[in-house]
XYZ file of C-alpha atoms in Angstrom:
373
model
C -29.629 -2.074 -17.546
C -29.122 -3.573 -20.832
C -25.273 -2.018 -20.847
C -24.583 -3.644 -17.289
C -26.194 -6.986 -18.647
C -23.936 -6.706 -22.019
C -20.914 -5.949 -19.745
C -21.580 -8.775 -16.937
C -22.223 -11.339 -19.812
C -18.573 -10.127 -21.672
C -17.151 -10.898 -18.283
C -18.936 -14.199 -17.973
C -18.133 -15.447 -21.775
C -14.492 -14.258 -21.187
C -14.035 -16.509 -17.571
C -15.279 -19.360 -19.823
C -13.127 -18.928 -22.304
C -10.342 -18.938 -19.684
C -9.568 -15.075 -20.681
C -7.838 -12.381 -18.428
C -10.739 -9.876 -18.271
C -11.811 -7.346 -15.694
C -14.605 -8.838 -13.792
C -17.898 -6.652 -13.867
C -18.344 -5.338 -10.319
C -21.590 -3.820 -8.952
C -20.438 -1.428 -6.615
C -22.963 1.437 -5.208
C -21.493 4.493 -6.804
C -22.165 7.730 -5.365
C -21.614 10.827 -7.272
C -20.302 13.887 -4.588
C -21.598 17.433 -5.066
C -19.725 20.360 -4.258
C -15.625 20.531 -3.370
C -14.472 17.374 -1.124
C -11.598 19.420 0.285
C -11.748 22.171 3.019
C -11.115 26.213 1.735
C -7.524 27.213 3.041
C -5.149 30.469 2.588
C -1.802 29.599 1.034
C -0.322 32.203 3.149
C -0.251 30.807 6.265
C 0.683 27.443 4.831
C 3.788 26.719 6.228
C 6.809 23.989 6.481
C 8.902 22.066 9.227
C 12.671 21.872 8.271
C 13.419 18.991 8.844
C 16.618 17.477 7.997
C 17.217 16.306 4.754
C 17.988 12.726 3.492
C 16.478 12.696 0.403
C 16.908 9.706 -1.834
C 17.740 10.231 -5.373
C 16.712 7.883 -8.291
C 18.003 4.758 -9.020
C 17.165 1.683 -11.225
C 15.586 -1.041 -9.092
C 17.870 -4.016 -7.942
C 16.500 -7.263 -7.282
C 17.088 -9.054 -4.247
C 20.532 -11.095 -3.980
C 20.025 -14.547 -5.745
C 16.459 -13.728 -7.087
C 17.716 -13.188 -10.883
C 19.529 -16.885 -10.118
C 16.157 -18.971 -9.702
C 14.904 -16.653 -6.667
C 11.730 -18.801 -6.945
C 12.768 -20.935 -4.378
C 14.677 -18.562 -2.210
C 15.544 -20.129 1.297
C 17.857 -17.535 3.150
C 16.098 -14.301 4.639
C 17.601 -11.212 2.373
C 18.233 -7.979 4.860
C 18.101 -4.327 4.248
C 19.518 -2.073 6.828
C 20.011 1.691 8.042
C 22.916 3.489 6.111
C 22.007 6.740 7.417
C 19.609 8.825 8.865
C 17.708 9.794 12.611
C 16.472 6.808 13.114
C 20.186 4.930 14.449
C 19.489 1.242 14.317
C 16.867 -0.278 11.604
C 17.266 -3.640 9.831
C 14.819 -5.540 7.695
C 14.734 -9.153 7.439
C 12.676 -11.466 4.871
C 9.658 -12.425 6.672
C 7.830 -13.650 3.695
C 8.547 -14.592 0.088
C 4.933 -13.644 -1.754
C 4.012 -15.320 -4.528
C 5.707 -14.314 -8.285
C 3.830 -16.724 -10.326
C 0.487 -18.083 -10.193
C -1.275 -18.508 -13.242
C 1.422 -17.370 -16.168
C 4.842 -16.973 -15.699
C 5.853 -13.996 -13.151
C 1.576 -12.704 -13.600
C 2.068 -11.929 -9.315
C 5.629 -10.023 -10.137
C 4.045 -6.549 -9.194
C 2.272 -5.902 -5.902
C 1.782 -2.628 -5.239
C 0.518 -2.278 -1.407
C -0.220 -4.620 1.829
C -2.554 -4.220 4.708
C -2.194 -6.456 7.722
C -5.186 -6.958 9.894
C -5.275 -5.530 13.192
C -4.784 -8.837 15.192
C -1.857 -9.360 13.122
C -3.020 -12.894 11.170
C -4.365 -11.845 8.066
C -2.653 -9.954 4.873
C -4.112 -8.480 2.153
C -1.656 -7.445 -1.219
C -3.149 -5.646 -4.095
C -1.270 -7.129 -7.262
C -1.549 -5.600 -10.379
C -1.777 -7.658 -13.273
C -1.685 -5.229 -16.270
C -0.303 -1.593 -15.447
C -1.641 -0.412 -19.025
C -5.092 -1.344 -18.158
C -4.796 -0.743 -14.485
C -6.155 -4.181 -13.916
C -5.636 -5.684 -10.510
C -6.212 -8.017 -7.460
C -6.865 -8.745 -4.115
C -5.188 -11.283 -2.579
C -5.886 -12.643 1.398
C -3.530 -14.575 3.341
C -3.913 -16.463 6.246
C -0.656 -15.729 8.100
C -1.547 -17.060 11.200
C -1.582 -21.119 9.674
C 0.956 -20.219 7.137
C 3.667 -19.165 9.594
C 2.905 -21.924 12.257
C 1.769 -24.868 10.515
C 3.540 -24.112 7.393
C 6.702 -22.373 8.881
C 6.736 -19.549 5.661
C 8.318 -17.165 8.037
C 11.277 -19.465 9.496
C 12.388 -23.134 8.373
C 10.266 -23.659 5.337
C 10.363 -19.853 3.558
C 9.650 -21.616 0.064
C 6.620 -23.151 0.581
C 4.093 -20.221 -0.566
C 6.205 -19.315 -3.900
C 6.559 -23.092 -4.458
C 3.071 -23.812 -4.324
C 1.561 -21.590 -6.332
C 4.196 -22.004 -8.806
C 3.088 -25.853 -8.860
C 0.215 -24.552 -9.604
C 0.836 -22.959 -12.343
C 2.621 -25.542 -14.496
C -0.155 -28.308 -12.984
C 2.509 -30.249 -10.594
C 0.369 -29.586 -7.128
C 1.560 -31.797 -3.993
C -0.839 -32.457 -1.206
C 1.073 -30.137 0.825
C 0.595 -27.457 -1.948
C -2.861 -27.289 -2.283
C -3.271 -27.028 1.914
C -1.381 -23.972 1.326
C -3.304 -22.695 -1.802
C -6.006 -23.376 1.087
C -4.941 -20.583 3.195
C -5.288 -18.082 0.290
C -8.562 -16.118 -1.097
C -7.486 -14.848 -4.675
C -9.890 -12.289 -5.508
C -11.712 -11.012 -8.878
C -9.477 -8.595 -11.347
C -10.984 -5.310 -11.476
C -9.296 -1.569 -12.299
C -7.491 -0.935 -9.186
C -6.501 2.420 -10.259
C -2.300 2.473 -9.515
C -2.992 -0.039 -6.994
C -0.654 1.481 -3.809
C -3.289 2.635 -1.509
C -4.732 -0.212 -0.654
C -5.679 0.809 3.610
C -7.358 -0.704 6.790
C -9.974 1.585 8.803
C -9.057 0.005 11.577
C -12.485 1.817 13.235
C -14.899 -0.291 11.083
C -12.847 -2.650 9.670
C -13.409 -1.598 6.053
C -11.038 -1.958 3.020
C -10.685 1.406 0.631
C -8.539 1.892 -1.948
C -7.716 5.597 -4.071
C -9.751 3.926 -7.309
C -8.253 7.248 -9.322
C -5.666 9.689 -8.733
C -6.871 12.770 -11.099
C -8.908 16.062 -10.252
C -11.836 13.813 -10.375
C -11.468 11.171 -8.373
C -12.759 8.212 -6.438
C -11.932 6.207 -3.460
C -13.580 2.561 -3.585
C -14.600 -0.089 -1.103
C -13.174 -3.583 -1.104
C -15.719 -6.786 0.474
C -13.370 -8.427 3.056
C -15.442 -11.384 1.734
C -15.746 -10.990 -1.812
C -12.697 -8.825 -2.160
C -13.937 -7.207 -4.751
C -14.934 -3.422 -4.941
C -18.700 -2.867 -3.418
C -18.623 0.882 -2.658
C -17.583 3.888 -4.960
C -17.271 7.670 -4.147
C -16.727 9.985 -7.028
C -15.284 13.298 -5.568
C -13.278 16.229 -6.441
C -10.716 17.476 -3.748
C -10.710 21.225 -5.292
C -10.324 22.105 -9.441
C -6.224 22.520 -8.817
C -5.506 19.996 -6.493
C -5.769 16.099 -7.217
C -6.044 12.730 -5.491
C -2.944 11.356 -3.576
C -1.937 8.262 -4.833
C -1.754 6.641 -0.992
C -3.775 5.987 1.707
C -4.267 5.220 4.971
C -6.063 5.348 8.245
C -5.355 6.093 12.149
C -7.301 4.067 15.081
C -10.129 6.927 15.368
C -10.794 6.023 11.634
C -8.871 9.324 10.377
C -7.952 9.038 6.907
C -4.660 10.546 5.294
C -2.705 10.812 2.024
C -0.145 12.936 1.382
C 1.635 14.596 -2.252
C 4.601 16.222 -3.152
C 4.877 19.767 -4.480
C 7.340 20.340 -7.544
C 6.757 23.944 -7.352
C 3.897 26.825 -7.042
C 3.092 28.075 -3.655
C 4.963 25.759 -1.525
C 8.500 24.772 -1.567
C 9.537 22.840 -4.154
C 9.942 18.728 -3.189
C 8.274 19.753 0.021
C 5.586 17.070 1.310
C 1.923 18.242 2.182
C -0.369 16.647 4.537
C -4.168 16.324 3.837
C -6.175 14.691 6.763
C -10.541 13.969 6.531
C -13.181 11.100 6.588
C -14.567 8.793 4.244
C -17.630 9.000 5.256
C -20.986 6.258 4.095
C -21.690 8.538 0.593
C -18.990 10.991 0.625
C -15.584 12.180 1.586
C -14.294 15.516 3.578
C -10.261 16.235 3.607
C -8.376 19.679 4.632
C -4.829 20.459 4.040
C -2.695 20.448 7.291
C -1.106 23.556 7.210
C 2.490 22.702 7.695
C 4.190 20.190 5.797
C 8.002 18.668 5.628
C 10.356 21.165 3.523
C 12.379 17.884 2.697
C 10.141 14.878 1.436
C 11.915 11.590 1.851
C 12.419 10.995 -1.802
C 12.089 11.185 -5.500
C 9.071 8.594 -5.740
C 6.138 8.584 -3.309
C 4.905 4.883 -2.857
C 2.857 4.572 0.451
C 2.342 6.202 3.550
C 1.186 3.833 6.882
C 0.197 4.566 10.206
C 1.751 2.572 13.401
C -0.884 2.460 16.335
C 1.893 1.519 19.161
C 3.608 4.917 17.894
C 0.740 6.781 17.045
C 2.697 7.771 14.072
C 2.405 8.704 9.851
C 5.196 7.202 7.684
C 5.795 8.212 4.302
C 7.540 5.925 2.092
C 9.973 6.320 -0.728
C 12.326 3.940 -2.304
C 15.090 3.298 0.410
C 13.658 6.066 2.507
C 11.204 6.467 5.536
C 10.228 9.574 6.984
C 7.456 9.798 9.660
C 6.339 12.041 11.770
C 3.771 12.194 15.007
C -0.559 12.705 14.538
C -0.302 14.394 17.705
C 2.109 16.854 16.890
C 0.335 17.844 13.229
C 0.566 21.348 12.288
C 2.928 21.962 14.856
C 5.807 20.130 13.735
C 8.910 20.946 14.820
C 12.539 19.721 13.264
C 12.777 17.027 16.485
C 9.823 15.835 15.460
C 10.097 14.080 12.119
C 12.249 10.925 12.073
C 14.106 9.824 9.147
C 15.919 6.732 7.653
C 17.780 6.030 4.554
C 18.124 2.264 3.556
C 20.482 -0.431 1.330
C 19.802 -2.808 -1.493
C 18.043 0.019 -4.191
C 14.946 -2.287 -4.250
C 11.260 -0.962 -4.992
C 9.487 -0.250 -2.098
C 5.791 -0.500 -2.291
C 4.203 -1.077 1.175
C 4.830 -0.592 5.028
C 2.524 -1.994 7.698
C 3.013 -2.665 11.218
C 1.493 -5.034 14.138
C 0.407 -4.068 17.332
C 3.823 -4.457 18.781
C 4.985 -1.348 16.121
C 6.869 -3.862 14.442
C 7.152 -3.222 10.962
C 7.069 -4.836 7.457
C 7.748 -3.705 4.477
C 6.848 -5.179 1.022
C 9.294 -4.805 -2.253
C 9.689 -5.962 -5.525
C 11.977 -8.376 -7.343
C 11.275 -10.685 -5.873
C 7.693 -9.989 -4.070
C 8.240 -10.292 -0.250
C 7.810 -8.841 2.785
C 10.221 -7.590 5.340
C 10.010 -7.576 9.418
C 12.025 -4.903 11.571
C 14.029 -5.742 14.373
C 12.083 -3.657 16.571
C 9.597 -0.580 16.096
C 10.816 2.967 14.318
């Protein structure tokens, strides 16, 4: 107790003091016994060869204009299909997120989105410090920001410009209505920060806290928006924590890693599939993954509940393939799509239409398809 009161008080003094320090969050921890991930023979593992448009490394460009005072940025930026199975694909600027809010370009770095199931709310997880793994929640209310506030159409300014204003003390009437329709959350360790996911079953927010042998998945409040559940686990001694996340409408939650070598293929993609369950988690390896993974960085994976569909996102390229088809994959099966513009890609979500967006770096914003994928 007296540790938790020393901490909690740090965190107190340090909010006075106007300091950037991780907030003390009680979360219920609880501690897993015994291996988290299901016992499997790596000779029947097997993988789907799919077809092969990997995307090789490249430095991250920024969108056009952004390094030429992108704060106010007024035209929607595109990204569109340059190869791949998927024939037509184009993504247009549906929001410009926030870069500043308190310090100059502190918002620069979200690293994963969830949009609620009706479609009006967002959530981004922005990390503030990648060092110290220190990070945010921050909730938008889409619904009032796109149709009283036109951020999606006429008026595609108005969220960076307010909370810019903000930041150097200049806030307009209009600007703090705006600030209204966002709930900035406590700092906390957010682990890498890109698996922030929906369980669209419950309605709960989890995020992959850490990424190692011994891991954790955490809780986020909806309310709060801070962390208020913690499950320590460890998948098997040899096998770590995915670094994504996500969920399908029966509350089915997935990640998925690359292999650079060992038993399977090397830059093949494996599929693990389990629960979160109230104190503890259960995955098991589907056994048959892609021979070709999309690309040389994994950043997200996603689920789309018109399609009934997993995504797996690299920088300018999507593969997905079905849930009901898992295990049994064949070539036909996976879809694939290879993208412009060299940007960072760090989220992909989609509405109940299968519409999709997708969230990038320099600038922060999010991009709509023209149609589902």
């Amino acid at each position: 107790m007296k540790n938790w009161s020393r901490q909690l008080g740090t965190a107190i003094f340090a909010t006075v003091l106007g300091l950037s320090a991780v907030t003390a969050v009680s979360a219920a921890t609880y501690n897993q016994k015994g291996h988290a991930l299901a016992n499997y023979n790596v000779k029947k593992y097997k993988t789907v060869n799919n077809k092969n448009y990997y995307q090789g490394a490249y430095s991250y460009q920024s969108a056009p204009g952004y390094d030429r005072g992108g704060l106010y940025q007024t035209t929607p930026g595109t990204i569109n299909r340059t190869a791949g199975t998927v024939k037509k694909l184009t993504f247009k600027t549906n929001l410009y997120l926030p870069v500043t809010y308190a310090t100059s370009g502190d918002w620069g770095n979200p690293q994963s989105e969830v949009l609620s199931k009706n479609g009006k709310t967002l959530y981004t997880l922005v990390m503030l410090n990648k060092a110290s793994q220190t990070g945010r929640v921050v909730k938008y209310d889409l619904a009032t920001l796109r149709n009283k506030y036109h951020v999606s159409t006429t008026n595609m300014t108005a969220l960076r410009r307010a909370t810019y204003d903000k930041s150097v003390n200049q806030l307009t009437a209009t600007d703090k209505a705006i600030l209204n329709c966002m709930q900035v959350g406590p700092t906390f360790n957010a682990g890498h920060g890109q698996s922030l996911a929906l369980n669209p079953k419950n309605g709960e927010l989890w995020f992959v806290g850490s990424a190692n042998i011994k891991a954790n998945v955490q809780r986020v409040s909806t309310k709060t928006l801070k962390p208020n559940k913690r499950i320590n686990f460890t998948l098997k001694s040899t096998v770590a924590m995915g670094e994504n996340l996500t969920f399908d409408k029966k509350g089915n939650a997935y990640f998925y890693t690359y292999s650079y070598g060992g038993w399977a293929p090397k830059n093949s993609l494996k599929i693990y599939k389990g629960k979160i369950n109230k104190k503890s988690v259960k995955f098991h390896l589907i056994m048959q993954g892609l021979r070709h993974n999309p690309g040389w960085k994994s950043q997200s994976i996603a689920y789309n509940a018109k399609k009934n569909r997993l995504y797996f996102v690299s920088n300018s390229s999507i593969s997905s393939v079905p849930v009901s088809k898992l295990g049994k994959l064949k070539a036909k099966d996976v879809k694939a799509v290879k993208l412009s513009g060299q940007r960072e890609f760090e989220g992909l979500q989609f509405d109940r239409s299968g519409a999709g967006y997708l969230m990038v770096n320099k600038g922060a914003e999010i991009l709509k398809t023209n149609g589902s994928f």
